[in-house]
Short mmCIF file of C-alpha atoms in Angstrom, two decimals:
data_model
loop_
_atom_site.label_atom_id
_atom_site.label_comp_id
_atom_site.label_asym_id
_atom_site.label_seq_id
_atom_site.Cartn_x
_atom_site.Cartn_y
_atom_site.Cartn_z
CA MET A 1 21.37 -50.27 -20.09
CA LEU A 2 22.94 -48.15 -23.19
CA ASP A 3 25.55 -50.66 -23.10
CA GLY A 4 23.01 -52.75 -23.44
CA PHE A 5 21.67 -51.62 -26.04
CA LYS A 6 23.79 -52.57 -29.68
CA GLN A 7 22.30 -52.35 -32.08
CA GLY A 8 22.47 -49.79 -34.51
CA SER A 9 19.81 -47.49 -35.84
CA ALA A 10 19.33 -49.76 -39.51
CA VAL A 11 18.56 -52.57 -37.29
CA MET A 12 16.30 -51.21 -34.99
CA SER A 13 13.70 -49.50 -37.90
CA GLY A 14 13.18 -53.11 -39.20
CA LEU A 15 11.63 -53.87 -35.36
CA ARG A 16 8.71 -54.25 -33.83
CA ALA A 17 6.23 -52.36 -31.76
CA VAL A 18 7.68 -52.32 -28.20
CA ALA A 19 4.12 -52.78 -25.67
CA PHE A 20 4.70 -51.96 -22.02
CA ALA A 21 2.48 -51.51 -18.38
CA MET A 22 3.27 -49.85 -16.04
CA PRO A 23 1.25 -47.77 -12.57
CA LEU A 24 1.22 -44.48 -12.43
CA SER A 25 4.03 -44.72 -9.66
CA ARG A 26 6.88 -45.66 -12.54
CA ASP A 27 8.31 -47.63 -10.20
CA ARG A 28 7.37 -51.64 -11.14
CA LEU A 29 6.55 -52.88 -14.70
CA LEU A 30 2.87 -55.09 -14.82
CA TYR A 31 3.88 -55.82 -18.78
CA LEU A 32 6.11 -55.51 -20.67
CA SER A 33 6.23 -57.87 -24.94
CA LEU A 34 8.72 -59.55 -25.58
CA SER A 35 10.15 -57.04 -29.41
CA ALA A 36 11.69 -55.30 -26.23
CA SER A 37 14.65 -57.72 -26.11
CA GLU A 38 15.40 -56.77 -29.85
CA LEU A 39 14.60 -53.05 -29.01
CA TYR A 40 16.71 -52.35 -26.12
CA GLY A 41 19.50 -55.47 -25.76
CA GLU A 42 18.63 -56.52 -22.77
CA PRO A 43 17.04 -60.15 -22.24
CA VAL A 44 13.26 -59.78 -20.60
CA SER A 45 13.53 -60.38 -17.16
CA VAL A 46 16.66 -58.36 -16.85
CA LEU A 47 13.90 -55.00 -17.43
CA TYR A 48 11.48 -56.12 -15.64
CA ASP A 49 14.21 -54.93 -12.35
CA HIS A 50 14.94 -52.08 -14.02
CA PRO A 51 11.48 -49.97 -14.67
CA ASN A 52 13.34 -46.90 -15.50
CA PHE A 53 15.03 -48.47 -19.41
CA TRP A 54 12.72 -46.77 -21.77
CA LEU A 55 13.89 -43.64 -20.21
CA GLU A 56 17.21 -44.26 -19.09
CA ALA A 57 17.66 -44.94 -23.15
CA ILE A 58 16.90 -41.44 -24.55
CA ASP A 59 18.77 -39.37 -26.02
CA PRO A 60 19.95 -35.99 -23.47
CA ALA A 61 17.98 -33.90 -25.23
CA ASP A 62 15.56 -35.26 -26.34
CA LYS A 63 15.41 -36.59 -21.80
CA PRO A 64 13.45 -33.66 -19.69
CA ALA A 65 10.58 -32.88 -22.89
CA VAL A 66 9.49 -37.32 -22.13
CA TRP A 67 10.06 -36.23 -18.68
CA LEU A 68 8.59 -33.81 -17.68
CA GLY A 69 4.89 -34.75 -20.53
CA MET A 70 5.13 -38.53 -17.26
CA ASP A 71 4.63 -36.55 -15.23
CA LYS A 72 1.85 -34.27 -15.89
CA LEU A 73 0.04 -37.36 -17.13
CA ARG A 74 0.21 -38.88 -14.44
CA GLN A 75 -0.89 -34.83 -11.74
CA ASN A 76 -3.73 -35.11 -14.88
CA GLY A 77 -5.08 -38.65 -13.85
CA ALA A 78 -6.64 -39.55 -17.30
CA GLY A 79 -5.30 -38.70 -21.19
CA GLU A 80 -2.55 -39.93 -23.61
CA ALA A 81 -0.07 -37.90 -24.65
CA GLU A 82 2.41 -38.97 -27.56
CA PHE A 83 6.92 -38.46 -27.27
CA VAL A 84 8.95 -38.31 -30.68
CA TYR A 85 12.38 -38.78 -29.51
CA ARG A 86 16.00 -40.65 -29.93
CA LEU A 87 16.86 -43.87 -28.49
CA MET A 88 20.49 -43.91 -28.17
CA SER A 89 23.21 -46.84 -28.92
CA GLY A 90 26.63 -47.61 -27.04
CA ALA A 91 27.76 -46.65 -30.06
CA GLY A 92 26.48 -44.26 -30.28
CA ASP A 93 23.78 -44.33 -33.66
CA SER A 94 20.55 -43.37 -32.69
CA THR A 95 16.84 -43.48 -34.37
CA TRP A 96 14.07 -42.07 -33.60
CA VAL A 97 11.07 -43.22 -32.27
CA LEU A 98 7.09 -43.20 -31.03
CA HIS A 99 6.10 -42.80 -27.78
CA ARG A 100 1.86 -42.96 -27.80
CA CYS A 101 1.31 -43.12 -23.08
CA LYS A 102 -1.59 -43.61 -22.08
CA VAL A 103 -4.02 -44.10 -18.29
CA ILE A 104 -5.68 -45.96 -17.73
CA THR A 105 -9.04 -45.71 -15.56
CA ASN A 106 -12.12 -48.30 -14.20
CA GLU A 107 -15.71 -47.92 -14.64
CA THR A 108 -15.30 -44.87 -11.77
CA GLY A 109 -12.32 -43.14 -13.50
CA VAL A 110 -9.86 -43.73 -11.24
CA PRO A 111 -6.56 -43.82 -12.95
CA LEU A 112 -5.08 -47.26 -12.85
CA ARG A 113 -2.55 -47.93 -15.23
CA ILE A 114 -0.29 -46.39 -17.90
CA ASP A 115 0.02 -47.67 -21.00
CA CYS A 116 3.33 -47.66 -23.38
CA LEU A 117 3.60 -48.38 -26.38
CA ILE A 118 6.49 -47.21 -28.51
CA THR A 119 7.25 -48.35 -32.33
CA PRO A 120 10.12 -46.62 -34.32
CA CYS A 121 9.54 -43.70 -36.93
CA GLN A 122 11.02 -40.83 -39.94
CA ALA A 123 12.77 -38.21 -38.43
CA PRO A 124 10.43 -36.08 -37.94
CA ALA A 125 10.55 -32.80 -40.64
CA PRO A 126 12.43 -29.52 -39.16
CA ALA A 127 10.65 -26.06 -37.93
CA ALA A 128 9.86 -23.76 -39.62
CA ALA A 129 12.63 -20.85 -39.01
CA ARG A 130 11.29 -18.07 -37.52
CA HIS A 131 11.06 -14.47 -39.57
CA GLU A 132 14.92 -13.60 -39.44
CA ILE A 133 13.24 -9.60 -37.84
CA GLY A 134 10.26 -11.38 -35.68
CA ASN A 135 13.64 -13.32 -34.42
CA ALA A 136 15.39 -10.97 -33.53
CA VAL A 137 12.45 -8.38 -32.51
CA PHE A 138 11.66 -11.37 -29.54
CA ALA A 139 15.07 -11.69 -28.81
CA ALA A 140 16.19 -8.46 -27.85
CA ALA A 141 12.91 -7.68 -26.72
CA GLY A 142 12.62 -5.18 -23.35
CA ASP A 143 10.11 -6.85 -22.16
CA ALA A 144 9.34 -10.12 -21.59
CA MET A 145 7.90 -12.37 -24.21
CA LEU A 146 7.17 -15.60 -23.88
CA VAL A 147 4.90 -18.77 -25.52
CA ARG A 148 2.39 -21.42 -24.63
CA ASP A 149 1.09 -23.63 -26.13
CA ALA A 150 -2.79 -22.32 -25.59
CA ALA A 151 -3.97 -25.88 -25.27
CA SER A 152 -1.36 -26.41 -21.78
CA LEU A 153 -0.44 -23.38 -20.83
CA ASP A 154 2.74 -25.44 -21.50
CA ILE A 155 5.58 -22.74 -21.82
CA LEU A 156 7.67 -22.93 -25.34
CA ASP A 157 9.45 -20.45 -25.58
CA ALA A 158 10.98 -17.22 -23.61
CA ASN A 159 12.58 -13.86 -24.27
CA THR A 160 15.78 -13.14 -22.30
CA ALA A 161 13.53 -10.22 -20.69
CA THR A 162 11.38 -13.06 -19.12
CA LEU A 163 14.33 -15.13 -17.91
CA ALA A 164 16.28 -11.99 -16.14
CA LEU A 165 12.70 -11.28 -15.01
CA LEU A 166 12.00 -14.94 -13.16
CA ALA A 167 15.25 -14.98 -12.25
CA CYS A 168 15.92 -18.49 -13.84
CA SER A 169 17.26 -20.41 -16.40
CA ARG A 170 15.71 -21.68 -19.93
CA GLY A 171 15.76 -24.83 -18.83
CA GLU A 172 14.51 -24.98 -15.74
CA LEU A 173 11.82 -22.13 -17.17
CA LEU A 174 10.12 -24.75 -19.61
CA ARG A 175 9.95 -27.17 -17.15
CA GLN A 176 7.68 -24.81 -15.38
CA ARG A 177 4.51 -22.76 -16.40
CA LEU A 178 3.89 -19.28 -16.06
CA THR A 179 1.69 -19.92 -12.65
CA ASP A 180 4.32 -21.25 -10.83
CA PHE A 181 6.35 -18.49 -10.84
CA SER A 182 3.09 -16.45 -9.00
CA ALA A 183 3.38 -14.65 -5.69
CA THR A 184 1.37 -16.46 -2.77
CA THR A 185 0.18 -13.24 -1.45
CA GLU A 186 -1.90 -11.25 -4.58
CA GLY A 187 -1.01 -13.29 -7.08
CA PHE A 188 -2.22 -14.94 -9.76
CA ASP A 189 -3.29 -19.01 -9.73
CA THR A 190 -4.26 -20.53 -12.58
CA ARG A 191 -8.16 -20.08 -11.35
CA ALA A 192 -7.31 -16.81 -11.89
CA GLU A 193 -6.71 -16.44 -15.14
CA ALA A 194 -8.97 -19.03 -16.88
CA SER A 195 -11.32 -16.38 -18.22
CA HIS A 196 -8.27 -14.20 -19.61
CA ILE A 197 -6.68 -17.48 -21.07
CA ASP A 198 -10.34 -18.38 -22.95
CA ALA A 199 -10.94 -14.30 -24.00
CA ALA A 200 -7.81 -14.91 -25.04
CA ARG A 201 -8.18 -18.15 -27.17
CA HIS A 202 -11.42 -17.01 -29.16
CA GLY A 203 -8.69 -13.59 -30.45
CA ARG A 204 -9.88 -10.20 -27.92
CA PRO A 205 -6.01 -9.97 -25.97
CA GLN A 206 -6.10 -9.64 -21.99
CA ARG A 207 -4.22 -6.98 -19.47
CA TYR A 208 -3.99 -7.17 -16.17
CA ASP A 209 -2.40 -6.81 -13.27
CA TRP A 210 0.31 -9.99 -12.40
CA LEU A 211 2.26 -9.78 -8.53
CA VAL A 212 5.29 -12.37 -10.21
CA ALA A 213 7.56 -14.17 -8.12
CA PRO A 214 10.73 -15.74 -9.49
CA ARG A 215 13.40 -17.55 -8.58
CA GLU A 216 15.59 -14.58 -6.01
CA GLY A 217 14.59 -10.88 -5.56
CA ASP A 218 11.17 -9.95 -4.24
CA ALA A 219 8.42 -10.22 -5.93
CA ARG A 220 7.64 -7.48 -9.10
CA TRP A 221 3.98 -6.45 -10.06
CA VAL A 222 3.66 -7.13 -14.17
CA GLU A 223 1.77 -6.32 -16.03
CA ALA A 224 0.56 -9.39 -18.75
CA VAL A 225 -0.79 -8.41 -22.03
CA THR A 226 -1.26 -12.36 -23.22
CA SER A 227 -3.32 -13.09 -27.33
CA SER A 228 -3.85 -15.28 -29.24
CA LEU A 229 -0.94 -16.31 -32.09
CA ARG A 230 0.40 -19.38 -34.38
CA HIS A 231 3.80 -20.19 -34.21
CA ALA A 232 5.38 -23.75 -35.77
CA GLY A 233 2.10 -25.00 -37.12
CA ARG A 234 0.59 -24.63 -33.83
CA ASP A 235 -2.43 -22.87 -31.98
CA CYS A 236 -0.67 -20.57 -29.21
CA LEU A 237 -0.13 -18.16 -26.78
CA LEU A 238 1.86 -14.73 -26.57
CA THR A 239 2.05 -13.33 -23.31
CA ILE A 240 4.49 -10.34 -22.71
CA LEU A 241 5.34 -9.04 -19.67
CA ARG A 242 5.63 -5.83 -18.58
CA ASP A 243 7.54 -4.27 -15.43
CA THR A 244 5.04 -1.88 -13.45
CA ASP A 245 6.35 -2.58 -10.30
CA ARG A 246 7.59 0.70 -9.30
CA ARG A 247 4.57 2.38 -11.73
CA HIS A 248 1.97 -0.09 -9.13
CA ARG A 249 3.69 0.80 -5.58
CA GLU A 250 3.58 4.56 -6.64
CA LEU A 251 -0.27 4.29 -6.89
CA GLU A 252 -0.45 1.86 -3.90
CA GLN A 253 0.52 4.39 -2.40
CA GLN A 254 -1.12 7.21 -3.91
CA ALA A 255 -4.38 5.40 -3.81
CA LEU A 256 -3.06 5.15 0.54
CA ALA A 257 -3.38 9.14 0.77
CA VAL A 258 -6.07 9.63 -0.19
CA GLU A 259 -7.29 7.39 2.34
CA LEU A 260 -5.88 9.03 4.77
CA VAL A 261 -6.95 12.24 3.61
CA ASP A 262 -10.16 11.20 3.51
CA ARG A 263 -10.56 9.59 6.46
CA GLY A 264 -9.19 12.94 8.38
CA ARG A 265 -11.33 14.80 10.96
CA ASP A 266 -9.51 18.08 9.53
CA PRO A 267 -11.14 19.54 5.95
CA ILE A 268 -8.36 19.25 2.86
CA ALA A 269 -9.04 20.72 -0.58
CA TRP A 270 -7.87 20.52 -3.56
CA ALA A 271 -7.97 23.04 -6.44
CA ASN A 272 -6.34 23.65 -10.23
CA PRO A 273 -4.85 27.28 -11.01
CA ALA A 274 -7.97 29.19 -10.97
CA GLY A 275 -9.15 28.13 -8.10
CA GLN A 276 -12.23 26.21 -8.37
CA LEU A 277 -12.56 23.32 -6.42
CA LEU A 278 -11.63 19.55 -7.51
CA ARG A 279 -11.97 17.08 -4.47
CA LEU A 280 -12.82 18.41 -0.57
CA ASN A 281 -12.73 15.70 1.43
CA ALA A 282 -15.54 14.28 3.97
CA ALA A 283 -14.93 16.15 6.89
CA GLY A 284 -14.98 20.05 4.70
CA CYS A 285 -18.51 19.00 3.57
CA GLU A 286 -19.35 17.40 6.66
CA LEU A 287 -18.24 20.63 8.12
CA LEU A 288 -19.71 23.13 5.32
CA GLY A 289 -22.98 21.11 4.57
CA VAL A 290 -21.72 20.51 0.62
CA HIS A 291 -22.45 17.13 -1.02
CA GLN A 292 -19.46 15.27 -3.22
CA ASP A 293 -21.06 15.71 -6.70
CA ALA A 294 -21.56 20.17 -5.94
CA VAL A 295 -17.66 20.25 -4.64
CA CYS A 296 -16.71 20.78 -8.74
CA ASP A 297 -19.63 24.45 -8.08
CA LEU A 298 -17.33 25.70 -6.24
CA PHE A 299 -14.44 28.28 -5.62
CA ILE A 300 -12.34 28.08 -2.75
CA THR A 301 -13.12 31.97 -1.60
CA ASP A 302 -17.06 30.31 -1.70
CA LEU A 303 -15.47 28.16 1.90
CA LEU A 304 -14.71 31.70 3.60
CA PRO A 305 -16.54 34.44 5.10
CA VAL A 306 -17.03 38.00 3.52
CA TRP A 307 -14.87 39.39 5.61
CA ALA A 308 -12.00 37.22 5.03
CA GLN A 309 -12.05 37.29 1.12
CA PRO A 310 -10.42 40.48 0.76
CA HIS A 311 -7.32 39.68 3.04
CA PHE A 312 -6.90 35.81 1.30
CA LEU A 313 -7.02 37.20 -2.01
CA HIS A 314 -4.62 40.09 -1.30
CA THR A 315 -2.36 38.43 1.19
CA CYS A 316 -2.42 34.91 1.57
CA LEU A 317 -3.05 33.68 -1.95
CA PRO A 318 -0.26 35.70 -3.15
CA LEU A 319 2.61 34.31 -0.22
CA ALA A 320 1.81 30.80 -1.55
CA THR A 321 2.59 31.61 -4.59
CA LYS A 322 5.40 32.92 -4.33
CA ASP A 323 6.53 31.13 -0.81
CA GLY A 324 4.60 27.50 -1.82
CA ILE A 325 3.38 27.98 1.40
CA TRP A 326 1.82 30.18 3.43
CA ARG A 327 -0.45 29.12 6.58
CA GLY A 328 -2.45 31.41 9.39
CA GLU A 329 -5.32 31.61 11.02
CA MET A 330 -9.02 32.70 8.62
CA GLY A 331 -12.65 31.49 9.31
CA LEU A 332 -15.12 28.95 6.95
CA VAL A 333 -18.88 29.14 6.46
CA ARG A 334 -20.44 26.41 9.10
CA ARG A 335 -23.30 24.78 6.91
CA ASP A 336 -25.08 26.60 10.36
CA GLY A 337 -23.84 30.19 8.72
CA GLY A 338 -21.56 31.16 11.43
CA ASN A 339 -17.77 30.98 10.68
CA GLN A 340 -15.10 28.26 12.27
CA PRO A 341 -12.10 29.86 13.05
CA VAL A 342 -9.66 27.39 11.95
CA MET A 343 -5.60 27.09 10.95
CA LEU A 344 -5.19 27.56 7.80
CA THR A 345 -2.85 26.26 5.37
CA LEU A 346 -2.25 27.20 1.83
CA LEU A 347 0.15 24.85 -0.84
CA ALA A 348 0.81 25.89 -3.92
CA HIS A 349 1.83 23.38 -5.74
CA LYS A 350 4.46 23.60 -8.60
CA ARG A 351 6.39 21.91 -11.50
CA SER A 352 9.16 23.51 -13.73
CA GLY A 353 8.16 26.82 -12.14
CA ALA A 354 3.97 27.43 -13.54
CA ILE A 355 1.47 26.68 -11.22
CA LYS A 356 -0.15 23.38 -11.28
CA GLY A 357 -3.21 23.30 -8.80
CA TYR A 358 -3.61 24.33 -4.92
CA SER A 359 -4.29 22.47 -1.38
CA LEU A 360 -5.31 23.44 1.74
CA VAL A 361 -5.39 22.42 5.08
CA ALA A 362 -8.30 24.36 7.46
CA GLN A 363 -6.52 22.62 11.02
CA ASP A 364 -9.71 23.60 14.13
CA ILE A 365 -8.93 25.75 16.09
CA ALA A 366 -12.37 27.01 17.86
CA VAL A 367 -11.12 24.90 21.19
CA TRP A 368 -7.99 26.46 20.89
CA LYS A 369 -9.74 30.16 20.36
CA LEU A 370 -11.85 29.66 23.65
CA LYS A 371 -9.18 28.57 26.10
CA GLU A 372 -7.64 32.51 24.37
CA GLN A 373 -10.69 34.13 25.12
CA ARG A 374 -10.87 32.87 28.79
CA TYR A 375 -6.87 33.07 29.16
CA LYS A 376 -7.12 36.61 27.76
CA ARG A 377 -10.37 37.52 30.65
CA ASP A 378 -9.03 36.03 33.39
CA LYS A 379 -6.15 38.23 33.48
CA GLU A 380 -7.52 41.06 32.43
CA GLU A 381 -8.90 40.53 35.51
CA LEU A 382 -6.54 39.52 37.55
CA GLU A 383 -4.63 42.85 36.01
CA ASN A 384 -7.46 44.83 37.53
CA ASP A 385 -7.64 43.02 41.07
CA LYS A 386 -4.10 44.15 41.42
CA LEU A 387 -4.73 47.95 40.52
CA LEU A 388 -7.49 47.82 42.79
CA LYS A 389 -5.55 46.26 45.06
CA ASP A 390 -2.55 48.24 45.15
CA LYS A 391 -4.95 51.28 45.53
CA LEU A 392 -6.44 49.85 48.31
CA LEU A 393 -3.20 49.57 50.59
CA GLU A 394 -2.53 53.28 49.12
CA ASN A 395 -5.57 54.67 50.66
CA VAL A 396 -5.06 52.45 54.75
CA SER A 397 -0.46 53.80 53.73
CA ALA A 398 -2.85 57.57 53.48
CA GLY A 399 -5.74 56.77 56.12
CA LEU A 400 -2.88 55.64 58.32
CA LEU A 401 -0.51 58.32 58.65
CA PRO A 402 -2.85 61.21 59.87
CA PRO A 403 -2.95 59.55 62.83
CA LEU A 404 0.13 57.85 63.16
CA ASP A 405 1.04 61.60 62.98
CA GLN A 406 -0.34 62.88 65.98
CA LEU A 407 0.38 59.74 68.02
CA ARG A 408 4.78 60.87 67.40
CA GLN A 409 3.61 64.60 68.10
CA ILE A 410 1.16 62.69 71.62
CA ALA A 411 4.34 61.27 73.09
CA GLN A 412 6.90 64.05 71.93
CA ILE A 413 3.86 66.38 73.72
CA LEU A 414 3.84 64.15 76.90
CA GLU A 415 7.83 63.67 77.36
CA ARG A 416 8.87 67.72 77.65
CA ASN A 417 5.89 68.02 79.61
CA PRO A 418 4.13 65.02 81.85
CA ALA A 419 1.50 66.99 83.45
CA ASP A 420 0.41 68.10 80.41
CA VAL A 421 -1.62 64.32 79.86
CA GLU A 422 -5.42 65.14 81.03
CA ARG A 423 -5.27 67.12 78.81
CA ALA A 424 -3.85 64.43 75.72
CA LEU A 425 -5.71 62.07 76.41
CA PRO A 426 -8.95 62.93 74.27
CA HIS A 427 -6.59 63.41 71.63
CA LEU A 428 -5.27 60.14 71.93
CA LYS A 429 -7.89 58.75 72.28
CA ARG A 430 -8.96 60.26 69.22
CA ALA A 431 -5.83 59.24 66.95
CA ILE A 432 -6.69 55.54 68.27
CA GLU A 433 -10.35 55.22 67.10
CA GLN A 434 -10.47 56.91 63.73
CA ALA A 435 -7.03 54.24 63.20
CA ARG A 436 -9.62 51.73 64.49
CA ARG A 437 -12.35 52.10 61.94
CA LEU A 438 -9.94 52.11 59.02
CA VAL A 439 -8.99 49.03 59.73
CA ASP A 440 -12.28 47.76 60.35
CA ALA A 441 -13.00 48.67 57.55
CA THR A 442 -9.95 47.60 54.98
CA THR A 443 -10.72 44.67 56.96
CA GLU A 444 -14.54 44.11 55.61
CA TYR A 445 -13.74 44.90 52.79
CA LEU A 446 -10.91 41.97 53.04
CA LYS A 447 -13.62 39.49 53.56
CA ALA A 448 -16.80 40.68 50.97
CA GLY A 449 -13.30 40.40 48.70
CA ALA A 450 -12.05 36.61 49.63
CA GLN A 451 -15.90 35.51 49.88
CA ARG A 452 -17.17 36.78 45.97
CA ASP A 453 -13.96 34.49 45.28
CA LEU A 454 -14.57 31.52 47.11
CA PRO A 455 -16.27 29.03 44.72
CA LEU A 456 -19.82 28.37 44.84
CA LYS A 457 -22.00 25.93 46.91
CA LYS A 458 -23.71 23.42 44.79
#
């Protein structure tokens, strides 16, 4: 088409308007006026076979804006659009034309076709240059800054920081909407931004968080600040995107940590440097029978029984302040007035050597203490049983030795004088009976002890 376009700008300026119609698909022509052959240098029959002839003749610098505008018009399925651009001849000459487009619909609002009218016009007046200082600030700002049309939300301009944040070129950015760079999860679409945009159009600056998805790299959180602006004679919106990804993710981690503490089963408390409580988790409030609103009226020592407070103030707190941590057994006051044995961890939080506050974690050790007491009791009983058994063996040994000595003596006498059997027989019987009574008594005692140790029958 460029080769067929041989008329110069002087001739073009006197031509009549060119009208044509095409479906929304823009793949064929429904109508083309005869004046098209004079403006584009080809017979109408040839132009019919090239439905995009009008686009091919546009100056390459103007073509992206026209193509994008036609795409938006087709997507909307209604409305009008107007473009001013240059037509290029094969000799390199150019002329300015005004291109008007309108979507034609039926009675029910269904789009049927796009009607276009192209007429030669004067070159548009050059846009007013931006203030040099404002231009320098806009270009050199560390935060991403971009200007959008207040009505269509088309991106009109953006600084270098915006291109770096979104990881795209200026040409690609100007063909997109800002919401096209929104993350699919936790992002911000056109509907979600609508209320902020409407408020900004009425002069109320808006501030909101946004998860931006660059063309390359991971999604990042930014803080968007949008306000109204008058730029190049049109109503615009200035949006500043401040990178808050690190701070936002730190806040998320803090929120998760707070949730973990609140849902924990162990009482956890925070206090200022003076020891006044700032917060107590749900487990602590449940144990102490305190409502969260009344926590700020308490001190750390109010959580402890009276007998434990001196030890805490004179030993635990100084050690934690010095070493940053103290850990040991302690008691807490329950809502019923009793003492709850706990393993207490006291942390001292410092910054630049100065105390910023304290936190404590109390782990319930009541079950462990009960087991420990049972262990000590069972150990003492075993030790007592062992002493008793040792004493029993000592007594049995002491009781058997005399009868055994008598038997040994009788045996020696009988070896020397076998005729003395009748005289020694009563002594022999008496020694045997004495040993027998001792054995029977020991047996009865052992049986009674075994019966005592048997489990009770239910």
